[in-house]
GROMACS .gro file of C-alpha atoms in nm:
model
  476
    1MET     CA    1   6.388  13.289  13.155
    2ARG     CA    2   6.194  13.091  12.894
    3TYR     CA    3   6.284  13.344  12.623
    4GLY     CA    4   6.647  13.329  12.731
    5LEU     CA    5   6.656  12.951  12.693
    6SER     CA    6   6.487  12.975  12.354
    7ILE     CA    7   6.747  13.221  12.230
    8PHE     CA    8   7.025  13.000  12.369
    9PHE     CA    9   6.900  12.692  12.183
   10ILE     CA   10   6.847  12.890  11.863
   11ILE     CA   11   7.207  13.015  11.880
   12LEU     CA   12   7.331  12.662  11.956
   13TYR     CA   13   7.128  12.527  11.662
   14LEU     CA   14   7.264  12.789  11.421
   15PHE     CA   15   7.617  12.742  11.551
   16GLY     CA   16   7.593  12.370  11.482
   17PHE     CA   17   7.500  12.437  11.122
   18SER     CA   18   7.780  12.693  11.088
   19GLN     CA   19   8.047  12.435  11.168
   20LYS     CA   20   8.230  12.305  10.865
   21LYS     CA   21   8.210  11.935  10.809
   22GLU     CA   22   8.530  11.737  10.831
   23PHE     CA   23   8.698  11.693  10.496
   24ASP     CA   24   8.625  11.354  10.343
   25LEU     CA   25   8.963  11.188  10.293
   26GLN     CA   26   8.803  10.939  10.055
   27LYS     CA   27   8.650  11.205   9.833
   28LYS     CA   28   8.697  11.110   9.467
   29TYR     CA   29   8.800  11.334   9.183
   30SER     CA   30   8.701  11.243   8.828
   31SER     CA   31   8.966  11.137   8.580
   32THR     CA   32   8.903  11.463   8.394
   33GLN     CA   33   8.975  11.666   8.708
   34VAL     CA   34   9.287  11.461   8.778
   35LEU     CA   35   9.420  11.512   8.426
   36GLN     CA   36   9.354  11.885   8.454
   37ASP     CA   37   9.558  11.897   8.776
   38ILE     CA   38   9.843  11.705   8.611
   39ASP     CA   39   9.849  11.943   8.314
   40PHE     CA   40   9.848  12.237   8.556
   41THR     CA   41  10.142  12.080   8.741
   42GLU     CA   42  10.354  12.038   8.431
   43LYS     CA   43  10.276  12.385   8.298
   44TYR     CA   44  10.343  12.588   8.612
   45LEU     CA   45  10.613  12.371   8.769
   46THR     CA   46  10.831  12.424   8.464
   47LYS     CA   47  10.726  12.789   8.431
   48PHE     CA   48  10.803  12.889   8.789
   49HIS     CA   49  11.094  12.662   8.882
   50PRO     CA   50  11.435  12.835   8.846
   51ASP     CA   51  11.608  12.532   8.692
   52PRO     CA   52  11.358  12.262   8.584
   53TYR     CA   53  11.561  12.098   8.308
   54ARG     CA   54  11.902  12.052   8.469
   55TYR     CA   55  11.859  11.679   8.527
   56ILE     CA   56  11.586  11.591   8.278
   57SER     CA   57  11.513  11.728   7.932
   58LYS     CA   58  11.188  11.902   7.850
   59ASP     CA   59  11.092  11.623   7.611
   60SER     CA   60  11.171  11.348   7.862
   61LEU     CA   61  10.967  11.516   8.135
   62HIS     CA   62  10.673  11.563   7.900
   63ALA     CA   63  10.698  11.200   7.789
   64PHE     CA   64  10.683  11.087   8.152
   65VAL     CA   65  10.381  11.309   8.221
   66THR     CA   66  10.212  11.162   7.914
   67ARG     CA   67  10.268  10.807   8.044
   68VAL     CA   68  10.127  10.903   8.385
   69LYS     CA   69   9.817  11.050   8.225
   70ALA     CA   70   9.766  10.741   8.011
   71ALA     CA   71   9.747  10.527   8.327
   72ILE     CA   72   9.459  10.728   8.474
   73ASP     CA   73   9.118  10.607   8.361
   74THR     CA   74   8.912  10.629   8.678
   75SER     CA   75   8.835  10.865   8.966
   76LEU     CA   76   9.096  10.899   9.241
   77THR     CA   77   9.122  11.021   9.599
   78GLU     CA   78   9.346  11.317   9.679
   79MET     CA   79   9.612  11.087   9.822
   80GLN     CA   80   9.614  10.883   9.502
   81VAL     CA   81   9.642  11.201   9.295
   82ARG     CA   82   9.932  11.320   9.509
   83PHE     CA   83  10.116  10.996   9.437
   84TYR     CA   84  10.123  11.078   9.066
   85ILE     CA   85  10.199  11.446   9.123
   86LYS     CA   86  10.490  11.353   9.348
   87GLN     CA   87  10.633  11.124   9.083
   88ILE     CA   88  10.623  11.406   8.829
   89VAL     CA   89  10.778  11.662   9.063
   90ALA     CA   90  11.054  11.419   9.167
   91LYS     CA   91  11.167  11.391   8.806
   92ILE     CA   92  11.317  11.741   8.798
   93GLY     CA   93  11.573  11.655   9.067
   94CYS     CA   94  11.519  11.933   9.320
   95GLY     CA   95  11.508  11.847   9.689
   96HIS     CA   96  11.356  12.186   9.773
   97THR     CA   97  11.055  12.124   9.548
   98ASP     CA   98  10.788  11.911   9.711
   99VAL     CA   99  10.420  11.825   9.718
  100ASP     CA  100  10.187  11.866  10.015
  101ALA     CA  101   9.824  11.782  10.079
  102SER     CA  102   9.550  12.038  10.043
  103VAL     CA  103   9.491  12.247  10.353
  104ALA     CA  104   9.160  12.074  10.424
  105TYR     CA  105   9.313  11.728  10.385
  106ALA     CA  106   9.613  11.814  10.605
  107LYS     CA  107   9.395  11.946  10.888
  108THR     CA  108   9.169  11.642  10.884
  109VAL     CA  109   9.441  11.380  10.860
  110LYS     CA  110   9.615  11.509  11.174
  111LYS     CA  111   9.315  11.396  11.377
  112THR     CA  112   9.244  11.079  11.180
  113ASN     CA  113   9.329  10.735  11.309
  114ARG     CA  114   9.493  10.557  11.018
  115PRO     CA  115   9.588  10.187  11.029
  116ILE     CA  116   9.965  10.171  10.980
  117LEU     CA  117  10.229   9.901  10.957
  118PRO     CA  118  10.342   9.820  11.315
  119LEU     CA  119  10.713   9.820  11.226
  120ASN     CA  120  10.983  10.085  11.224
  121ILE     CA  121  11.222  10.000  10.942
  122PHE     CA  122  11.554  10.122  10.808
  123ILE     CA  123  11.700  10.074  10.462
  124THR     CA  124  12.056   9.941  10.464
  125ASP     CA  125  12.333  10.053  10.231
  126SER     CA  126  12.273   9.733  10.035
  127SER     CA  127  11.901   9.821   9.992
  128ARG     CA  128  11.762   9.578  10.246
  129LEU     CA  129  11.460   9.648  10.465
  130VAL     CA  130  11.542   9.571  10.827
  131VAL     CA  131  11.323   9.594  11.137
  132LEU     CA  132  11.435   9.845  11.399
  133ASN     CA  133  11.128   9.825  11.626
  134ASN     CA  134  10.841   9.577  11.634
  135LEU     CA  135  10.540   9.772  11.762
  136SER     CA  136  10.292   9.487  11.724
  137THR     CA  137  10.179   9.232  11.983
  138ASP     CA  138  10.325   8.955  11.769
  139THR     CA  139  10.659   8.857  11.920
  140VAL     CA  140  10.771   8.651  11.622
  141ILE     CA  141  10.932   8.949  11.452
  142LYS     CA  142  11.253   9.069  11.615
  143ALA     CA  143  11.472   9.373  11.565
  144GLY     CA  144  11.717   9.283  11.292
  145ASP     CA  145  11.479   9.066  11.092
  146GLU     CA  146  11.479   9.139  10.720
  147ILE     CA  147  11.154   9.226  10.544
  148LEU     CA  148  11.143   9.030  10.217
  149SER     CA  149  10.799   9.146  10.109
  150ILE     CA  150  10.481   9.315  10.227
  151HIS     CA  151  10.155   9.206  10.064
  152LYS     CA  152  10.365   9.032   9.796
  153TYR     CA  153  10.546   9.354   9.707
  154SER     CA  154  10.915   9.268   9.709
  155GLN     CA  155  11.189   9.472   9.878
  156LYS     CA  156  11.299   9.601   9.540
  157GLN     CA  157  10.946   9.704   9.437
  158ILE     CA  158  10.881   9.879   9.768
  159ILE     CA  159  11.206  10.077   9.769
  160LYS     CA  160  11.179  10.169   9.400
  161THR     CA  161  10.821  10.293   9.442
  162ILE     CA  162  10.891  10.494   9.757
  163TYR     CA  163  11.202  10.648   9.604
  164SER     CA  164  11.003  10.746   9.292
  165ILE     CA  165  10.800  10.999   9.495
  166TYR     CA  166  11.082  11.137   9.711
  167THR     CA  167  11.238  11.459   9.582
  168THR     CA  168  11.614  11.498   9.600
  169ASP     CA  169  11.892  11.701   9.439
  170GLY     CA  170  11.991  11.550   9.107
  171TYR     CA  171  12.049  11.175   9.108
  172ASN     CA  172  12.123  11.145   9.479
  173GLN     CA  173  11.986  10.842   9.666
  174THR     CA  174  12.118  10.887  10.020
  175PHE     CA  175  11.872  11.169  10.092
  176LYS     CA  176  11.591  10.929  10.002
  177LYS     CA  177  11.735  10.647  10.212
  178GLN     CA  178  11.774  10.862  10.522
  179GLY     CA  179  11.445  11.046  10.474
  180THR     CA  180  11.234  10.730  10.461
  181ARG     CA  181  11.380  10.549  10.760
  182HIS     CA  182  11.228  10.453  11.095
  183LYS     CA  183  10.883  10.604  11.162
  184SER     CA  184  10.864  10.761  10.819
  185PHE     CA  185  10.889  10.432  10.634
  186LYS     CA  186  10.545  10.305  10.731
  187TYR     CA  187  10.376  10.623  10.608
  188PHE     CA  188  10.560  10.620  10.278
  189TYR     CA  189  10.469  10.254  10.234
  190SER     CA  190  10.100  10.314  10.299
  191PHE     CA  191  10.099  10.629  10.089
  192CYS     CA  192  10.225  10.422   9.795
  193PHE     CA  193  10.039  10.097   9.856
  194GLY     CA  194   9.747  10.188  10.080
  195PHE     CA  195   9.659  10.182  10.451
  196LYS     CA  196   9.547   9.832  10.555
  197PRO     CA  197   9.385   9.692  10.871
  198GLU     CA  198   9.628   9.400  10.846
  199TYR     CA  199   9.970   9.363  10.686
  200ASN     CA  200  10.098   9.038  10.540
  201VAL     CA  201  10.474   9.040  10.593
  202LYS     CA  202  10.736   8.792  10.476
  203ILE     CA  203  11.048   8.801  10.692
  204LYS     CA  204  11.389   8.640  10.709
  205GLN     CA  205  11.508   8.594  11.066
  206GLU     CA  206  11.855   8.577  11.217
  207ASP     CA  207  11.869   8.196  11.177
  208GLN     CA  208  11.787   8.245  10.805
  209SER     CA  209  11.442   8.090  10.848
  210ILE     CA  210  11.160   8.240  10.641
  211ARG     CA  211  10.827   8.326  10.803
  212ILE     CA  212  10.505   8.483  10.683
  213VAL     CA  213  10.308   8.670  10.947
  214ASN     CA  214   9.988   8.875  10.943
  215LEU     CA  215  10.028   9.183  11.159
  216LYS     CA  216   9.735   9.386  11.279
  217ALA     CA  217   9.777   9.754  11.205
  218ILE     CA  218   9.840  10.000  11.487
  219SER     CA  219   9.690  10.346  11.523
  220SER     CA  220   9.878  10.631  11.357
  221LEU     CA  221   9.777  10.841  11.660
  222LYS     CA  222   9.981  10.612  11.886
  223ASP     CA  223  10.288  10.572  11.670
  224THR     CA  224  10.626  10.566  11.844
  225LEU     CA  225  10.996  10.520  11.780
  226ILE     CA  226  11.257  10.358  12.002
  227LEU     CA  227  11.617  10.442  11.916
  228PRO     CA  228  11.925  10.275  12.064
  229LYS     CA  229  12.064  10.464  12.360
  230LYS     CA  230  12.375  10.669  12.293
  231ASP     CA  231  12.649  10.773  12.530
  232SER     CA  232  12.559  11.108  12.682
  233VAL     CA  233  12.796  11.402  12.653
  234THR     CA  234  12.831  11.713  12.863
  235PRO     CA  235  12.815  12.019  12.638
  236LEU     CA  236  13.021  12.324  12.720
  237GLN     CA  237  12.791  12.542  12.510
  238GLN     CA  238  12.456  12.457  12.358
  239THR     CA  239  12.142  12.589  12.198
  240LYS     CA  240  11.832  12.406  12.085
  241LYS     CA  241  12.008  12.315  11.759
  242CYS     CA  242  12.379  12.309  11.850
  243ARG     CA  243  12.618  12.150  12.098
  244TYR     CA  244  12.986  12.213  12.163
  245TYR     CA  245  13.170  11.947  12.360
  246TYR     CA  246  13.491  11.742  12.372
  247ALA     CA  247  13.487  11.382  12.250
  248ASN     CA  248  13.817  11.339  12.431
  249SER     CA  249  14.086  11.573  12.560
  250ALA     CA  250  14.224  11.634  12.210
  251VAL     CA  251  13.911  11.654  11.992
  252ALA     CA  252  13.647  11.927  12.007
  253VAL     CA  253  13.308  11.869  11.849
  254ILE     CA  254  13.052  12.121  11.724
  255ASP     CA  255  12.734  11.930  11.648
  256ILE     CA  256  12.487  12.133  11.440
  257ASP     CA  257  12.140  11.988  11.381
  258GLY     CA  258  12.020  12.290  11.184
  259PHE     CA  259  12.126  12.642  11.090
  260SER     CA  260  11.848  12.802  11.288
  261GLY     CA  261  11.740  12.897  11.638
  262LYS     CA  262  11.822  13.162  11.893
  263HIS     CA  263  12.165  13.266  12.019
  264TRP     CA  264  12.346  13.132  11.709
  265TYR     CA  265  12.615  13.401  11.688
  266ARG     CA  266  12.681  13.394  12.060
  267PHE     CA  267  12.710  13.015  12.055
  268LEU     CA  268  12.973  13.013  11.780
  269ARG     CA  269  13.163  13.310  11.920
  270ARG     CA  270  13.195  13.150  12.265
  271SER     CA  271  13.269  12.804  12.125
  272PHE     CA  272  13.552  12.915  11.895
  273LYS     CA  273  13.692  13.143  12.162
  274ASP     CA  274  13.712  12.847  12.399
  275ILE     CA  275  13.871  12.630  12.129
  276ARG     CA  276  14.136  12.900  12.075
  277LYS     CA  277  14.211  12.930  12.446
  278ARG     CA  278  14.248  12.554  12.481
  279LYS     CA  279  14.474  12.546  12.173
  280THR     CA  280  14.276  12.254  12.037
  281GLU     CA  281  14.424  12.107  11.720
  282ASN     CA  282  14.141  11.873  11.617
  283LEU     CA  283  13.787  11.990  11.547
  284VAL     CA  284  13.488  11.786  11.430
  285ILE     CA  285  13.191  11.963  11.269
  286ASP     CA  286  12.899  11.719  11.279
  287LEU     CA  287  12.645  11.805  11.007
  288ARG     CA  288  12.467  11.471  10.997
  289ASP     CA  289  12.086  11.492  10.986
  290ASN     CA  290  12.118  11.867  10.934
  291GLY     CA  291  11.848  11.970  10.688
  292GLY     CA  292  11.981  12.325  10.645
  293GLY     CA  293  11.846  12.661  10.756
  294GLN     CA  294  11.952  13.021  10.727
  295ILE     CA  295  12.224  13.112  10.479
  296ALA     CA  296  12.359  13.386  10.708
  297TYR     CA  297  12.415  13.132  10.986
  298GLY     CA  298  12.600  12.900  10.751
  299LEU     CA  299  12.826  13.175  10.625
  300ASN     CA  300  12.892  13.276  10.984
  301LEU     CA  301  13.018  12.925  11.061
  302LEU     CA  302  13.242  12.931  10.754
  303SER     CA  303  13.395  13.263  10.863
  304TYR     CA  304  13.560  13.087  11.158
  305LEU     CA  305  13.696  12.801  10.949
  306ILE     CA  306  13.800  12.953  10.613
  307ASP     CA  307  14.075  13.215  10.619
  308LYS     CA  308  13.955  13.403  10.312
  309PRO     CA  309  13.634  13.591  10.226
  310ASN     CA  310  13.352  13.365  10.112
  311SER     CA  311  13.082  13.429   9.859
  312LEU     CA  312  12.761  13.254   9.768
  313SER     CA  313  12.548  13.359   9.474
  314PHE     CA  314  12.195  13.289   9.359
  315ASP     CA  315  11.989  13.398   9.061
  316ARG     CA  316  11.672  13.365   8.858
  317LYS     CA  317  11.535  13.505   8.536
  318PRO     CA  318  11.439  13.872   8.582
  319ASN     CA  319  11.062  13.857   8.558
  320LEU     CA  320  10.748  13.937   8.757
  321LEU     CA  321  10.720  13.589   8.909
  322PRO     CA  322  10.671  13.716   9.269
  323PHE     CA  323  10.368  13.912   9.149
  324ASN     CA  324  10.206  13.631   8.951
  325PHE     CA  325   9.872  13.549   9.117
  326ARG     CA  326   9.916  13.177   9.044
  327PHE     CA  327  10.237  13.169   9.247
  328LYS     CA  328  10.130  13.193   9.610
  329MET     CA  329  10.365  13.371   9.848
  330GLY     CA  330  10.347  13.571  10.168
  331LEU     CA  331  10.381  13.947  10.148
  332PHE     CA  332  10.739  13.952  10.279
  333SER     CA  333  10.846  13.682  10.033
  334ARG     CA  334  10.691  13.879   9.748
  335ILE     CA  335  10.895  14.189   9.821
  336THR     CA  336  11.215  13.999   9.906
  337PRO     CA  337  11.341  13.989   9.543
  338ILE     CA  338  11.319  14.369   9.537
  339LEU     CA  339  11.506  14.391   9.868
  340PHE     CA  340  11.777  14.162   9.731
  341CYS     CA  341  11.836  14.408   9.447
  342LEU     CA  342  11.872  14.693   9.696
  343ARG     CA  343  12.075  14.514   9.961
  344PHE     CA  344  12.310  14.276   9.780
  345GLN     CA  345  12.547  14.314   9.490
  346SER     CA  346  12.346  14.218   9.182
  347PHE     CA  347  12.457  14.172   8.821
  348PRO     CA  348  12.297  14.033   8.505
  349LYS     CA  349  12.463  13.708   8.398
  350HIS     CA  350  12.361  13.463   8.125
  351GLY     CA  351  12.021  13.627   8.099
  352ARG     CA  352  11.957  13.598   8.472
  353LEU     CA  353  11.983  13.841   8.763
  354ARG     CA  354  12.248  13.716   9.005
  355HIS     CA  355  12.290  13.828   9.366
  356TYR     CA  356  12.600  13.778   9.578
  357LEU     CA  357  12.640  13.719   9.952
  358PHE     CA  358  12.975  13.761  10.126
  359SER     CA  359  13.130  13.679  10.460
  360LEU     CA  360  13.467  13.786  10.600
  361PRO     CA  361  13.697  13.562  10.808
  362LYS     CA  362  13.692  13.594  11.188
  363HIS     CA  363  14.065  13.634  11.241
  364ARG     CA  364  14.059  13.664  11.621
  365ASN     CA  365  13.895  13.330  11.699
  366ALA     CA  366  13.965  13.158  11.369
  367TYR     CA  367  14.038  12.787  11.377
  368ALA     CA  368  14.338  12.661  11.179
  369GLY     CA  369  14.391  12.305  11.302
  370LYS     CA  370  14.280  11.971  11.161
  371LEU     CA  371  13.917  11.981  11.054
  372PHE     CA  372  13.684  11.685  11.013
  373VAL     CA  373  13.330  11.716  10.882
  374LEU     CA  374  13.073  11.439  10.940
  375VAL     CA  375  12.794  11.409  10.685
  376ASN     CA  376  12.515  11.179  10.572
  377GLY     CA  377  12.226  11.178  10.327
  378LYS     CA  378  12.029  11.423  10.538
  379SER     CA  379  12.308  11.681  10.523
  380PHE     CA  380  12.102  11.899  10.296
  381SER     CA  381  12.057  12.258  10.182
  382MET     CA  382  12.279  12.491  10.390
  383SER     CA  383  12.466  12.200  10.548
  384GLY     CA  384  12.540  12.078  10.195
  385VAL     CA  385  12.681  12.423  10.117
  386ALA     CA  386  12.888  12.429  10.436
  387SER     CA  387  13.034  12.080  10.390
  388SER     CA  388  13.127  12.153  10.025
  389TYR     CA  389  13.296  12.482  10.115
  390LEU     CA  390  13.486  12.325  10.404
  391LYS     CA  391  13.610  12.046  10.179
  392TYR     CA  392  13.728  12.270   9.897
  393LYS     CA  393  13.827  12.584  10.086
  394ALA     CA  394  13.941  12.464  10.430
  395ASN     CA  395  14.089  12.128  10.330
  396ALA     CA  396  13.850  11.949  10.567
  397THR     CA  397  13.838  11.572  10.578
  398ILE     CA  398  13.486  11.452  10.497
  399ILE     CA  399  13.362  11.137  10.669
  400GLY     CA  400  13.031  10.953  10.630
  401GLU     CA  401  12.820  10.920  10.316
  402GLU     CA  402  12.725  11.132  10.015
  403THR     CA  403  12.542  11.446  10.123
  404GLY     CA  404  12.182  11.497  10.019
  405GLY     CA  405  12.264  11.853   9.916
  406ASN     CA  406  12.422  11.887   9.571
  407VAL     CA  407  12.797  11.951   9.575
  408ALA     CA  408  12.785  12.244   9.331
  409GLY     CA  409  12.453  12.415   9.397
  410SER     CA  410  12.080  12.373   9.446
  411ASN     CA  411  11.754  12.568   9.440
  412ALA     CA  412  11.637  12.753   9.750
  413VAL     CA  413  11.654  13.092   9.932
  414ILE     CA  414  11.277  13.162   9.929
  415SER     CA  415  10.983  12.955   9.807
  416GLY     CA  416  10.627  12.994   9.691
  417LYS     CA  417  10.363  12.743   9.593
  418ILE     CA  418  10.110  12.661   9.330
  419ILE     CA  419   9.773  12.514   9.423
  420LEU     CA  420   9.615  12.265   9.186
  421PRO     CA  421   9.270  12.380   9.072
  422ASN     CA  422   9.066  12.071   9.159
  423THR     CA  423   9.230  11.878   9.440
  424ARG     CA  424   9.390  12.194   9.592
  425VAL     CA  425   9.712  11.996   9.637
  426ARG     CA  426  10.005  12.230   9.708
  427ILE     CA  427  10.338  12.221   9.524
  428TYR     CA  428  10.621  12.417   9.688
  429ILE     CA  429  10.874  12.565   9.445
  430PRO     CA  430  11.195  12.757   9.523
  431VAL     CA  431  11.253  13.090   9.351
  432TYR     CA  432  11.632  13.094   9.310
  433HIS     CA  433  11.914  12.872   9.195
  434ILE     CA  434  12.218  12.877   9.427
  435TYR     CA  435  12.578  12.846   9.304
  436HIS     CA  436  12.863  12.715   9.520
  437HIS     CA  437  13.184  12.907   9.453
  438ILE     CA  438  13.411  12.604   9.470
  439ASN     CA  439  13.615  12.407   9.222
  440ALA     CA  440  13.365  12.125   9.175
  441GLU     CA  441  13.156  12.022   8.877
  442ASN     CA  442  12.788  11.941   8.907
  443SER     CA  443  12.769  11.567   8.851
  444GLY     CA  444  12.416  11.549   8.985
  445HIS     CA  445  12.537  11.414   9.320
  446GLY     CA  446  12.617  11.540   9.665
  447LEU     CA  447  12.959  11.585   9.821
  448MET     CA  448  13.139  11.250   9.831
  449PRO     CA  449  13.325  11.166  10.152
  450ASP     CA  450  13.700  11.113  10.171
  451TYR     CA  451  13.624  10.825  10.405
  452PRO     CA  452  13.293  10.659  10.314
  453ILE     CA  453  13.144  10.472  10.609
  454TYR     CA  454  12.903  10.187  10.552
  455TYR     CA  455  12.671  10.095  10.835
  456SER     CA  456  12.616   9.726  10.902
  457LYS     CA  457  12.280   9.609  11.031
  458GLU     CA  458  12.437   9.539  11.368
  459THR     CA  459  12.593   9.884  11.386
  460ILE     CA  460  12.253  10.050  11.341
  461LEU     CA  461  12.076   9.820  11.587
  462ASN     CA  462  12.342   9.878  11.851
  463GLY     CA  463  12.345  10.252  11.802
  464ASP     CA  464  12.718  10.253  11.728
  465ASP     CA  465  12.878  10.554  11.561
  466PRO     CA  466  13.151  10.440  11.319
  467VAL     CA  467  13.161  10.786  11.157
  468MET     CA  468  13.265  10.958  11.480
  469GLN     CA  469  13.494  10.666  11.559
  470LYS     CA  470  13.673  10.720  11.229
  471ALA     CA  471  13.711  11.091  11.300
  472LEU     CA  472  13.867  11.019  11.640
  473GLU     CA  473  14.097  10.762  11.482
  474LEU     CA  474  14.218  11.013  11.220
  475ALA     CA  475  14.261  11.289  11.478
  476HIS     CA  476  14.556  11.111  11.642
   0.00000   0.00000   0.00000
């Protein structure tokens, strides 16, 4: 028995030593290490990205990197390094290219209690910071109050700094506005300006009075969001990502939150069959807050709404990128470029290897009535493709705000990553550039709506839906 206990304690002792220590979030990297990581970023971001100089010249990007490097003269934490890396990556104008923490940092931070701003905030169309939820115990701040400054950083400074690290397609701003709202805002703020135990906030209240309050931080582990209640609807068909219902007796709605999930084909087949049987003449496709998903699913949707075959192409320079050891990819992703050559029509064009995807119209349950598409800044990737095709090929009426996805094409399909040598920060980079086969030039922006809708502060606080209201108005 005694020997058994001895062995048990020895094993317990050794097991304790075998456990990895938690990653130190405050670990510092020397300025030399930081500069090495920045040089690595510039070299391999531009080497591996399929279209790095569409929105910024090589010289301009290098000049910006040089200015960033000149500002670094001391050791930095990983989070501080990521701030600079994000600014560099954002300059190329690709919403599918982004920066993530090192694996060790990401695992540790999930369990770490960080002191965050106790306010959920949205950015208005006029670039104002407005409180949606006050999560603090201080009852002075009310929903609807305007944030004039935080720790003496003005509204303009805060928004400009946060936007400088947020990647988007081209020159688009709506993707940034929608992506940093509500719960996300506080994390972007602290990422840029630091996590504080207390936040000094200057506010303008409804009666136009100005107040300065010190708010104690809340725990990031207990963060919450309270959204205005919306009218419930009874879906006729639904999946985890999609709903089909009637807004009224004359208007059908297919609300798609993402081109992903199970039972996609069955959902669309049943929904469009029901629309045909009901002889519905007004259909709303709601692509707001739809970040994209599978290309095949998007083309499947278009096959019910466009009466001609559709094509979507993507390409890259023909090289051995998927086999470069510095470009990290899973096994399936590495062999996918080879499979594309075998499965899809592929042709050399402008020194690149271009692949084509096609979809044929679904004549039996095709929809040919009035079509309205609802979009916002988070209509990105495949939902950007779908909305652009429906505008230019199905004569759809677009309602809402500029899409986050570029009107003429973006970079996506599959992605890999590079890992910076010192901080181990990860940079995700798409492999292909996608082309939209529509009659639209690339102006560096998303699809512009036929009916732009601007949300007032009151509209957001009340949870009203002027975009859907406009669609119902036009449907009559």
